[in-house]
CSV table of C-alpha atoms and ligand atoms in Angstrom, one decimal:
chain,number,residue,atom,x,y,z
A,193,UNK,CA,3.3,13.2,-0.4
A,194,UNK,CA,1.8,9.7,-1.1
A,195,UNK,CA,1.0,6.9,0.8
A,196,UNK,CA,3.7,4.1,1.3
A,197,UNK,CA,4.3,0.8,1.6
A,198,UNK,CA,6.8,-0.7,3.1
A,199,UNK,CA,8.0,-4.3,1.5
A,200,UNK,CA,9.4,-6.6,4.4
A,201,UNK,CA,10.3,-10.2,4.9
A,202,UNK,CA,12.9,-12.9,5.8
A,203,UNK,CA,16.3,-11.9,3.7
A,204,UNK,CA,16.4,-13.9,0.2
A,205,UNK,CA,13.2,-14.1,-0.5
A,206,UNK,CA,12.7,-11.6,-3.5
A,207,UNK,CA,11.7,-8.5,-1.8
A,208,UNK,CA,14.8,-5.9,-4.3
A,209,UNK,CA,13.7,-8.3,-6.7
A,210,UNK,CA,10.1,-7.0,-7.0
A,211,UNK,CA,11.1,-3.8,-5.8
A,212,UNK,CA,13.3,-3.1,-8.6
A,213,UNK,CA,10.5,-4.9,-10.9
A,214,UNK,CA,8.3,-2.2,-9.6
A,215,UNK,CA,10.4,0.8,-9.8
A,216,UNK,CA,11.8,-0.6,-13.2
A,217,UNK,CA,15.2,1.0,-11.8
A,218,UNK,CA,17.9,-0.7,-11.1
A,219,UNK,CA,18.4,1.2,-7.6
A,220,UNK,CA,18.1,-1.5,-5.0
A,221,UNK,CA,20.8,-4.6,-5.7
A,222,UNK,CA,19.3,-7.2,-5.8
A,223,UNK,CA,22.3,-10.3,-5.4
A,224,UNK,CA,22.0,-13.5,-3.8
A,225,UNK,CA,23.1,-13.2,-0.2
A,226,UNK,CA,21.5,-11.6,2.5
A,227,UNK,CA,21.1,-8.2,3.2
A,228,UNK,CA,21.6,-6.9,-0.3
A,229,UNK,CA,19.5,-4.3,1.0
A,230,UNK,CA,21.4,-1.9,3.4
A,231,UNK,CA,19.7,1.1,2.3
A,232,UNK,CA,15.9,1.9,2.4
A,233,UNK,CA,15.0,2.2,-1.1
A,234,UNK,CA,12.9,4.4,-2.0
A,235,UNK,CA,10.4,4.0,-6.0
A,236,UNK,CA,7.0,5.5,-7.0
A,237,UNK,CA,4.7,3.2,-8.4
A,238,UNK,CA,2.0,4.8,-10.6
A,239,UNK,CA,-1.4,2.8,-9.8
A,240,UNK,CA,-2.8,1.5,-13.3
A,241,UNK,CA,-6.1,3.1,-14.0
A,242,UNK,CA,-8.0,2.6,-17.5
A,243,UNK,CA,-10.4,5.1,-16.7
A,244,UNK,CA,-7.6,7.3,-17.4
A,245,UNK,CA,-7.1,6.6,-21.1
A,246,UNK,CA,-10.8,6.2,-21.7
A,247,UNK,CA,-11.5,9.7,-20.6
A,248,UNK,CA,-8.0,11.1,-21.9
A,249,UNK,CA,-9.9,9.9,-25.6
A,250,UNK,CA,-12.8,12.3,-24.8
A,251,UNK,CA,-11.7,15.5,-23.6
A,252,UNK,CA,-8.7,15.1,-26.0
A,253,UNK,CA,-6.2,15.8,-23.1
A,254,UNK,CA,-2.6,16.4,-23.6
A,255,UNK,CA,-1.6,13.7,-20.8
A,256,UNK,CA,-2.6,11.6,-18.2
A,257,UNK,CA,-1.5,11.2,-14.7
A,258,UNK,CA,-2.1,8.4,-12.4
A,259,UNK,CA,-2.3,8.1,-9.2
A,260,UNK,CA,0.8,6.7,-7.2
A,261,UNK,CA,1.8,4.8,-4.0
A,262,UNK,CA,5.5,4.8,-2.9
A,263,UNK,CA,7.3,1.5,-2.3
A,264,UNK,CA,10.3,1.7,0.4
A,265,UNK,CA,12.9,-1.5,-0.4
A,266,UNK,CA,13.9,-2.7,3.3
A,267,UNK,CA,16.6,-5.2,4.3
A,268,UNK,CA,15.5,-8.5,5.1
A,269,UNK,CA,14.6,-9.6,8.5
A,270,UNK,CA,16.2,-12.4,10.5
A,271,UNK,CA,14.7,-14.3,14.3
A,272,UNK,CA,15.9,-11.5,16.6
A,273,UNK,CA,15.7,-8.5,14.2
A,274,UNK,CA,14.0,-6.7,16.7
A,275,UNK,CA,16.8,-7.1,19.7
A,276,UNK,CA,19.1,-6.0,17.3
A,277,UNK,CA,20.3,-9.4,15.3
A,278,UNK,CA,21.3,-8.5,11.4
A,279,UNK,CA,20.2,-5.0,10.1
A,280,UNK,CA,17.4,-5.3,12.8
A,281,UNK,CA,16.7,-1.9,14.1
A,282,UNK,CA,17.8,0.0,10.8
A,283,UNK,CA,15.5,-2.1,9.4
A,284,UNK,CA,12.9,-1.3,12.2
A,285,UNK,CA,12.7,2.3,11.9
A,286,UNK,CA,12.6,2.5,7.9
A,287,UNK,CA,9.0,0.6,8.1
A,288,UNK,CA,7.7,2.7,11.5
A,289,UNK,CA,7.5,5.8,8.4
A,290,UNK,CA,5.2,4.1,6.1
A,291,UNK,CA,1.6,3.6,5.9
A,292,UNK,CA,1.3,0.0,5.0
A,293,UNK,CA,3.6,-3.1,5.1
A,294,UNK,CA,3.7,-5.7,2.5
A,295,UNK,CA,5.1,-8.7,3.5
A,296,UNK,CA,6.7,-10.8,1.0
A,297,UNK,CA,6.8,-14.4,1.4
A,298,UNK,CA,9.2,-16.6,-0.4
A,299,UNK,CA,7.0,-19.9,-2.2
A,300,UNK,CA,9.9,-20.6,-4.8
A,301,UNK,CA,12.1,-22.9,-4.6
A,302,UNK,CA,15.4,-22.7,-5.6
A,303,UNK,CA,18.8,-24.4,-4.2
A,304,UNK,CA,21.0,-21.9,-5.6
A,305,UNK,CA,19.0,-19.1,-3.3
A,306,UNK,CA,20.0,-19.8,0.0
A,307,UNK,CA,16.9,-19.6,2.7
A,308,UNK,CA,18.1,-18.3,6.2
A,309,UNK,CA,15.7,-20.9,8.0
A,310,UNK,CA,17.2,-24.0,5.3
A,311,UNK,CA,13.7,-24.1,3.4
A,312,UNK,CA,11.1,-22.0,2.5
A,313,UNK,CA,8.1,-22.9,4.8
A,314,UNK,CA,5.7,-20.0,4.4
A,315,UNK,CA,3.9,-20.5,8.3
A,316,UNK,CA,6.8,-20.5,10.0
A,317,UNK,CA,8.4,-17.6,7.4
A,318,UNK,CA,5.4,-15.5,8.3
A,319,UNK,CA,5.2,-16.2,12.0
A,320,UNK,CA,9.3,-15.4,12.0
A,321,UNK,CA,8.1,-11.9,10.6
A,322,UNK,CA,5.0,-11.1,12.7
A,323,UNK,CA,6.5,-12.1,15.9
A,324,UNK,CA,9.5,-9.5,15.4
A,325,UNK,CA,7.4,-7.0,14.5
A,326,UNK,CA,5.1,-7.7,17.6
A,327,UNK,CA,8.0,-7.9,19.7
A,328,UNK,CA,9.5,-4.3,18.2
A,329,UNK,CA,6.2,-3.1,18.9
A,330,UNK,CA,6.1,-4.4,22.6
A,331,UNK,CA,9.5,-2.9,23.0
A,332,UNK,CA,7.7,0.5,22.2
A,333,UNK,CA,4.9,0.0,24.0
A,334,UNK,CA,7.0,-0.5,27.1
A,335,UNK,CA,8.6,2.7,26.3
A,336,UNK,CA,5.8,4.8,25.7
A,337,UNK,CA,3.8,3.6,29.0
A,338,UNK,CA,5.8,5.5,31.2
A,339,UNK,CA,5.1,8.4,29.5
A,340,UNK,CA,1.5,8.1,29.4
A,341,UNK,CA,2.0,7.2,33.4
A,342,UNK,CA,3.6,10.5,33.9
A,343,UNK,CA,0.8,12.7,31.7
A,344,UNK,CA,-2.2,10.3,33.7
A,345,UNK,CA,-0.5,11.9,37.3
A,346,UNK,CA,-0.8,15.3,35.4
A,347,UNK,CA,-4.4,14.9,33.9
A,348,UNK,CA,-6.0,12.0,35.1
A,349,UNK,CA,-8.7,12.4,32.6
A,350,UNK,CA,-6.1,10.7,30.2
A,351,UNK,CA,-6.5,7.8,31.8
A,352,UNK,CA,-8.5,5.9,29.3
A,353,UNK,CA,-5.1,6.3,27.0
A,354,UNK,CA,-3.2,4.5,29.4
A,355,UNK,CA,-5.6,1.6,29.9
A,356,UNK,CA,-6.0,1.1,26.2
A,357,UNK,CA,-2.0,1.1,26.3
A,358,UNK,CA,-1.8,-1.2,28.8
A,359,UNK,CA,-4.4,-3.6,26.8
A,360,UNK,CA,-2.3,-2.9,23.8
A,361,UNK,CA,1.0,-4.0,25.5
A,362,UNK,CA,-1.1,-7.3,26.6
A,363,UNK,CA,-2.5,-8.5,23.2
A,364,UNK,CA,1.3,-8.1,21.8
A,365,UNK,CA,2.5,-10.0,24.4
A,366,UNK,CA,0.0,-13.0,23.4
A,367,UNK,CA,1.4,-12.5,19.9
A,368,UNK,CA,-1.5,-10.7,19.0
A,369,UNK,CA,-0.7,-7.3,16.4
A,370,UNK,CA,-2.4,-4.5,16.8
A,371,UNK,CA,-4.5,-3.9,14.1
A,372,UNK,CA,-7.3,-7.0,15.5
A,373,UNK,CA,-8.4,-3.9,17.5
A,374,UNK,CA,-11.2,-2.2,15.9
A,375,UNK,CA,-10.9,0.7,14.0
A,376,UNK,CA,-11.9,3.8,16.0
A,377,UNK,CA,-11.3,2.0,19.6
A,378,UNK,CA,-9.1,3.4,22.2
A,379,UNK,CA,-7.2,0.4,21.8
A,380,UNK,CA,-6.3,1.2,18.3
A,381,UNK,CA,-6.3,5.1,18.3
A,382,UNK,CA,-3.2,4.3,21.1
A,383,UNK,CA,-1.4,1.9,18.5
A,384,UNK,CA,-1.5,4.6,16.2
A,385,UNK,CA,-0.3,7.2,18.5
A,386,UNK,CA,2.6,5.1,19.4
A,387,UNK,CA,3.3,4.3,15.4
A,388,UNK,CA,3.3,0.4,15.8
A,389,UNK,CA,4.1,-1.5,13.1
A,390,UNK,CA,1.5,-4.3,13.6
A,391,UNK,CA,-1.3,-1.3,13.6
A,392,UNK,CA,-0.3,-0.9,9.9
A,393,UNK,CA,-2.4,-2.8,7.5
A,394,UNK,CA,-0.7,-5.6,5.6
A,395,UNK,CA,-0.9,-7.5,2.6
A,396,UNK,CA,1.1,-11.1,1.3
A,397,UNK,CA,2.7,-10.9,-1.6
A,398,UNK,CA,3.5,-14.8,-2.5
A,399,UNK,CA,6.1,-14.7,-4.5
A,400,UNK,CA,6.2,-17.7,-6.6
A,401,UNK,CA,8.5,-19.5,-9.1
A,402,UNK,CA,8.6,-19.3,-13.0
A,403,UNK,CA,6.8,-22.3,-13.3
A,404,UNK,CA,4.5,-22.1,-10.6
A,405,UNK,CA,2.1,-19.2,-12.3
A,406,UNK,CA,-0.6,-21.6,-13.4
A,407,UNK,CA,-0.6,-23.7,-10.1
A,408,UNK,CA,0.2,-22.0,-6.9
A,409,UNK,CA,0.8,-25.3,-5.3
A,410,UNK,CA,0.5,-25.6,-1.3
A,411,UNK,CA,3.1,-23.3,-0.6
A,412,UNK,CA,0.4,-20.6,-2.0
A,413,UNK,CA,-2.2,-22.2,-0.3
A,414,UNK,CA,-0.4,-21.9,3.3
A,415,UNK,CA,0.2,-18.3,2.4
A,416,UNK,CA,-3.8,-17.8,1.6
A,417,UNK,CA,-4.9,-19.8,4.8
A,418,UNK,CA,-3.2,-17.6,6.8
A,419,UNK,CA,-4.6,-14.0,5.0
A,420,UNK,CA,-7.6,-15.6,5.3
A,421,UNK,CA,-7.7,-16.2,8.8
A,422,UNK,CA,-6.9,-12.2,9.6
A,423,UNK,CA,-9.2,-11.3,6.6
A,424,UNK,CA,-6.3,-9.9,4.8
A,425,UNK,CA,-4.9,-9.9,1.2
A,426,UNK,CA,-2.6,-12.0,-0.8
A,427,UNK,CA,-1.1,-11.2,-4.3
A,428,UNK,CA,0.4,-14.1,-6.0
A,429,UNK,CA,3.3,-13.1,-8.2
A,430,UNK,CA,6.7,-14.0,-9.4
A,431,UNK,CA,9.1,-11.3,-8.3
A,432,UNK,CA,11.8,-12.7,-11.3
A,433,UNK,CA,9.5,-13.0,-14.4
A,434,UNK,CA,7.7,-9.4,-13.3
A,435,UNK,CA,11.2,-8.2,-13.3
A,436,UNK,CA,11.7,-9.3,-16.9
A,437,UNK,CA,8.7,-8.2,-18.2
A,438,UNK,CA,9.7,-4.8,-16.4
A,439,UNK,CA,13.0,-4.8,-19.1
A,440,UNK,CA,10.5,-5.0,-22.2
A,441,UNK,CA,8.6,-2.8,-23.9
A,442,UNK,CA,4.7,-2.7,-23.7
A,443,UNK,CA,3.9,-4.8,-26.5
A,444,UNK,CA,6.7,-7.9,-26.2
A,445,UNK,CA,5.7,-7.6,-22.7
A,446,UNK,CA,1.9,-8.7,-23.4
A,447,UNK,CA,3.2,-11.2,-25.6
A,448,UNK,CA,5.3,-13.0,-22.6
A,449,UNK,CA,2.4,-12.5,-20.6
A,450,UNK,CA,0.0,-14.2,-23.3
A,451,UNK,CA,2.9,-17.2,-23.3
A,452,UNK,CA,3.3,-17.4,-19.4
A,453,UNK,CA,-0.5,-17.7,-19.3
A,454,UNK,CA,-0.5,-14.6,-17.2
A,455,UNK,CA,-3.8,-12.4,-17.3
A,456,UNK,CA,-2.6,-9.2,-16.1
A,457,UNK,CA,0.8,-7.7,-14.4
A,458,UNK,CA,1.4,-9.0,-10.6
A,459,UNK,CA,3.2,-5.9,-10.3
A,460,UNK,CA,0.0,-3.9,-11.6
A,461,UNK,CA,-2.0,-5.8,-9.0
A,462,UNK,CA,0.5,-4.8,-6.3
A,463,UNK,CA,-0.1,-1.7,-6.8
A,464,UNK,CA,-3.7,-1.5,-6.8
A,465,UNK,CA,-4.0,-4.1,-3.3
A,466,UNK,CA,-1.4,-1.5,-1.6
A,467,UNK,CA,-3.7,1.0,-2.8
A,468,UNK,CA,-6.9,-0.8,-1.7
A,469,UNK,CA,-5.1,-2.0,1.7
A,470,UNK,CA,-4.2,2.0,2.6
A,471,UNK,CA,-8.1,2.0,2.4
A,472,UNK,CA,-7.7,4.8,-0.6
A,473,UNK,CA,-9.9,6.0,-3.5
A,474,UNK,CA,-9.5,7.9,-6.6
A,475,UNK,CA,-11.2,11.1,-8.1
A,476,UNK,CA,-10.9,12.6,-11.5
A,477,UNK,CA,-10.7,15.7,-13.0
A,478,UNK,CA,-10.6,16.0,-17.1
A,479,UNK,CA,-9.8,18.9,-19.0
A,480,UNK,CA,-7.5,19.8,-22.1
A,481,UNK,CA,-4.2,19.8,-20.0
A,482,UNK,CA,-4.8,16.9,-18.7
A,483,UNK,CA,-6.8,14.3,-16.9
A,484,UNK,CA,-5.7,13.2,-13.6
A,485,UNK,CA,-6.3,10.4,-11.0
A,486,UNK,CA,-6.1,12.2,-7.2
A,487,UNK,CA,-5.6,9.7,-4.3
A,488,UNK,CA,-7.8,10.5,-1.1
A,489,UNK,CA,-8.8,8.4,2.2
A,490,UNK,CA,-12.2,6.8,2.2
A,491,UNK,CA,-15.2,9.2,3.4
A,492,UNK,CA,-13.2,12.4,2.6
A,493,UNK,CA,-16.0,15.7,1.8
A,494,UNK,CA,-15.8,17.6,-1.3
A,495,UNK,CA,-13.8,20.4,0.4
A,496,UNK,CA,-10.8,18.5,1.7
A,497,UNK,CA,-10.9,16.3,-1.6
A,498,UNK,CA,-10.3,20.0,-3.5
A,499,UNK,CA,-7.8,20.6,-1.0
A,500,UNK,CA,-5.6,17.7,-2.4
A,501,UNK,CA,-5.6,19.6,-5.9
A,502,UNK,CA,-5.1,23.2,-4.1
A,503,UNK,CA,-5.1,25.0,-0.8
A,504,UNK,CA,-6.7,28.3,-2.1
A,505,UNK,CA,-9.3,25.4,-3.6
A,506,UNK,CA,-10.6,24.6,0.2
A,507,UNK,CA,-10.0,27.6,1.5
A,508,UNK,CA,-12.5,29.0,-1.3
A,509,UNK,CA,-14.7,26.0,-1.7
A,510,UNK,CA,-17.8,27.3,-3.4
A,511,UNK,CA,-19.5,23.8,-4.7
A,512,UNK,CA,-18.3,20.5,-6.6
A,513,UNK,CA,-19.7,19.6,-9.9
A,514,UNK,CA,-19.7,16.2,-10.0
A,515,UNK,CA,-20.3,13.3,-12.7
A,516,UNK,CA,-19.7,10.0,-12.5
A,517,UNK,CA,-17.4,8.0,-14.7
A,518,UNK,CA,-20.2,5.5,-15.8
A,519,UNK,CA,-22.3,8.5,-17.2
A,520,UNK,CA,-19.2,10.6,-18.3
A,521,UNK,CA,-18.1,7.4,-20.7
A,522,UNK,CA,-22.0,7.0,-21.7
A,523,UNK,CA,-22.5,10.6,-22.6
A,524,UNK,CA,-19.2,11.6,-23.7
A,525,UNK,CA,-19.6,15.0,-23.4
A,526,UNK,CA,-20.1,18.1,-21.0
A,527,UNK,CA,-23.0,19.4,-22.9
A,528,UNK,CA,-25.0,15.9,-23.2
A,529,UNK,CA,-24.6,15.1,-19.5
A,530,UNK,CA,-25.9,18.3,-18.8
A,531,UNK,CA,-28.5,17.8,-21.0
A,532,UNK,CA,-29.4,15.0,-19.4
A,533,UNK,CA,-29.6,16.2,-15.6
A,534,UNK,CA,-26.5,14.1,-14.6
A,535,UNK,CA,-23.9,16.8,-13.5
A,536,UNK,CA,-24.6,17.0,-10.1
A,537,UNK,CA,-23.7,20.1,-7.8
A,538,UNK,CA,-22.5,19.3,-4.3
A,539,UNK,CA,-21.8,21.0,-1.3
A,540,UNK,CA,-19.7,21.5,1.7
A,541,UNK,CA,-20.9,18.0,3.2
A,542,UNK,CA,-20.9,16.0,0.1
A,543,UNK,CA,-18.8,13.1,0.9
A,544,UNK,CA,-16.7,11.8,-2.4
A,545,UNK,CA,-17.5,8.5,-4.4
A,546,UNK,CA,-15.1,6.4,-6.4
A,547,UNK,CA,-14.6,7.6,-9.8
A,548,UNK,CA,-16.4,11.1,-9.7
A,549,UNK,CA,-15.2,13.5,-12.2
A,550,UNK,CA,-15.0,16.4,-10.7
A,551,UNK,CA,-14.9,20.4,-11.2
A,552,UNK,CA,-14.4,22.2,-8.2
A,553,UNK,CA,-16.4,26.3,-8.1
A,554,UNK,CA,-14.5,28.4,-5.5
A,555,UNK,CA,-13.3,31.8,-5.2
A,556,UNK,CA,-10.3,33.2,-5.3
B,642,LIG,N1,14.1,-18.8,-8.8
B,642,LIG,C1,13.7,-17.6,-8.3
B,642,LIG,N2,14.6,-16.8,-7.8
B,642,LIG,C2,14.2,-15.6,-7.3
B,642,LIG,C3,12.8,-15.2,-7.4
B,642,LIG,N3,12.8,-13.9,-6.9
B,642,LIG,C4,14.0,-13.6,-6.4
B,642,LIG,N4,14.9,-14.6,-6.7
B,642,LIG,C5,16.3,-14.7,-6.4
B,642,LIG,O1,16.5,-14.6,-5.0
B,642,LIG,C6,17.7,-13.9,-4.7
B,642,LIG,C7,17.4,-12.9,-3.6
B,642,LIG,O2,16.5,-11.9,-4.2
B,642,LIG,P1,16.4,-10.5,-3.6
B,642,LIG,O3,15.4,-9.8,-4.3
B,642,LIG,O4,17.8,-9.8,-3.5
B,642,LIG,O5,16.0,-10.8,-2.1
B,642,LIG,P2,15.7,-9.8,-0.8
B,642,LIG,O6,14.4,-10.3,-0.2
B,642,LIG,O7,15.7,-8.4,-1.3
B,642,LIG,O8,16.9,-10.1,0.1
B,642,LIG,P3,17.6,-9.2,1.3
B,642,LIG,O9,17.7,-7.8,0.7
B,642,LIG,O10,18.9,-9.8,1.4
B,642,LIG,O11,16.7,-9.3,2.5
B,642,LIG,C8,18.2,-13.4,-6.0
B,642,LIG,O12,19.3,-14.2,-6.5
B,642,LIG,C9,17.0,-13.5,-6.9
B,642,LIG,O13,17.4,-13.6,-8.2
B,642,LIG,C10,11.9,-16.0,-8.1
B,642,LIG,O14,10.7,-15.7,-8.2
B,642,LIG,N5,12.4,-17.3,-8.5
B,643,LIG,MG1,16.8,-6.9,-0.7
């Protein structure tokens, strides 16, 4: 299955708008009032990858497959969501199953799109969000402690667990989500284990007017302070042009884009943050059938990287024969990199790289 994102945010603010952009479906509703949304929306975004193309050219492959992360639509969230106000706890429990949380944040402005706080202000907007999702996740923590209180009077060598719960439980109380603990501490192995949605990592998407593309403005800026601060990510985009751009074809679509002043598709750079955010990376593989991006976590070895491709691929894991992209695109062929020395063979340890080409020896 692939990684997921979940898209939250206040209601109105353009989240089925990009959504739909994304999925170029017309699944999620996206209609002025809130909680268009009542359903978790589910769209597979594939992650735009030249390397693709460039190598489909030289192995004369029949078709290309990208990589993809999944988006999940989500009603918007209001002050209270997570003590039940609006579609707070449906809400909750759609974003508790994904890996990641984009949060969009309205920096449009529009009278004829009604804001549930009167105005777009994108400090407070944030803040609104974080604190119910710290709050949902104190509510959790104060559920799961008494657990943990239970298995520490069975086995009192979990008592670490419970400690790093407790300190958990503590920071959320100061407003503080989860994922400012370290990666690999107690602290954070115990917001994992409990599924809190502040352990999740999270990007901004700033979702800006028509005519803001070219200048951000200080609703942008507020939006980048903030990500900033927490060493996060913001993507600036406008959830309504993205949308039609999504309705036209490739070409008219670079041609609006060329107009708008825009470099590149907000929605393609989406994609790749939620990607980068999930902290994934990409290997190939290139033959006649086809050539094909495969998503793995950082620091993944060669054998569970085959396992993504096939099983009976770990389970007989013989060697990888690697290349990189840089050389495959130099040399252009199998026979010249080998010619060459650069087709490396690795082993049970080898631990992947972005952008090897790889062809996996096991038996059968
Ligand atoms: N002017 C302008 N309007 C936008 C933009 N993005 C979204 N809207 C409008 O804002 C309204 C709400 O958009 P939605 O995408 O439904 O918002 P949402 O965040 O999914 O709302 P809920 O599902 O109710 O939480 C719609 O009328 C959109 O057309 C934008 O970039 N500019
Ligand atoms: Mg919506």
């Amino acid at each position: 299955m692939p990684l997921s994102c979940g898209i939250v945010g206040l209601p109105n603010v353009g989240k089925s708008t990009i959504f739909n952009a994304l999925t170029r479906s017309a699944q999620a509703l996206a209609a002025n009032y809130p909680f268009a949304t009542i359903e978790p929306n589910v769209g597979e975004v594939a992650v735009p990858d030249e390397r693709l193309h460039v190598l489909q050219a030289l192995v004369n492959a029949r078709r290309v497959v990208p990589a993809t992360v999944r988006f999940v639509d989500i009603a918007g969230l209001v002050r209270g969501a997570s003590s039940g106000q609006g579609l707070g706890n449906a809400f909750l429990s759609h974003i508790r199953e994904t890996d990641a949380i984009a949060m969009v944040v309205r920096c449009f402005e529009d009278s004829d799109v009604t804001h549930v706080e009167e105005h777009p202000d994108p400090a407070r907007d944030v803040e609104i969000v974080a604190i119910e999702l710290a709050l949902a996740d104190l509510e959790t923590m104060r559920r799961h402690i008494p657990k943990l209180e239970r298995e520490v009077r069975a086995d009192p060598k979990l008592r670490p667990r419970l400690d790093a719960a407790h300190a958990v439980a503590a920071a959320l109380e100061d407003g503080k989500p989860a994922r400012t603990f370290p990666a690999g501490s107690t602290e954070a192995e115990a917001a994992a284990a409990a599924f809190l949605l502040t352990a999740k990592p999270l990007l901004y998407v700033a979702n800006v007017g028509e005519t803001q593309i070219g200048e951000p403005g200080p609703m942008v800026e507020a939006v980048r302070d903030i990500a900033r601060a927490e060493n996060g990510r913001v993507v600036m985009l406008s959830g309504k042009v993205e949308a039609e751009l999504a309705g036209l074809s490739e070409e008219e679509a670079r041609d609006f884009r060329t107009e708008l002043g825009l470099k590149r598709s907000g929605l393609d750079e989406l994609a790749v943050a939620a990607y980068d955010v999930l902290g994934l990376m990409t290997f190939l593989t290139a033959g006649e059938k086809e050539v094909r991006a495969w998503t793995i976590p950082r620091g993944t070895k060669a054998p569970e990287a085959a396992g993504r491709i096939h099983g009976d691929i770990e389970r007989g894991f013989i060697r990888a024969e690697i290349v990189s992209y840089d050389d495959y695109v130099a040399h252009r062929t199998m026979d010249a990199l080998r010619a060459a020395g650069l087709v490396r063979s690795e082993g049970r340890d080898y631990v992947m790289r972005e952008g090897d080409v790889v062809n996996f020896r096991f038996n059968v």
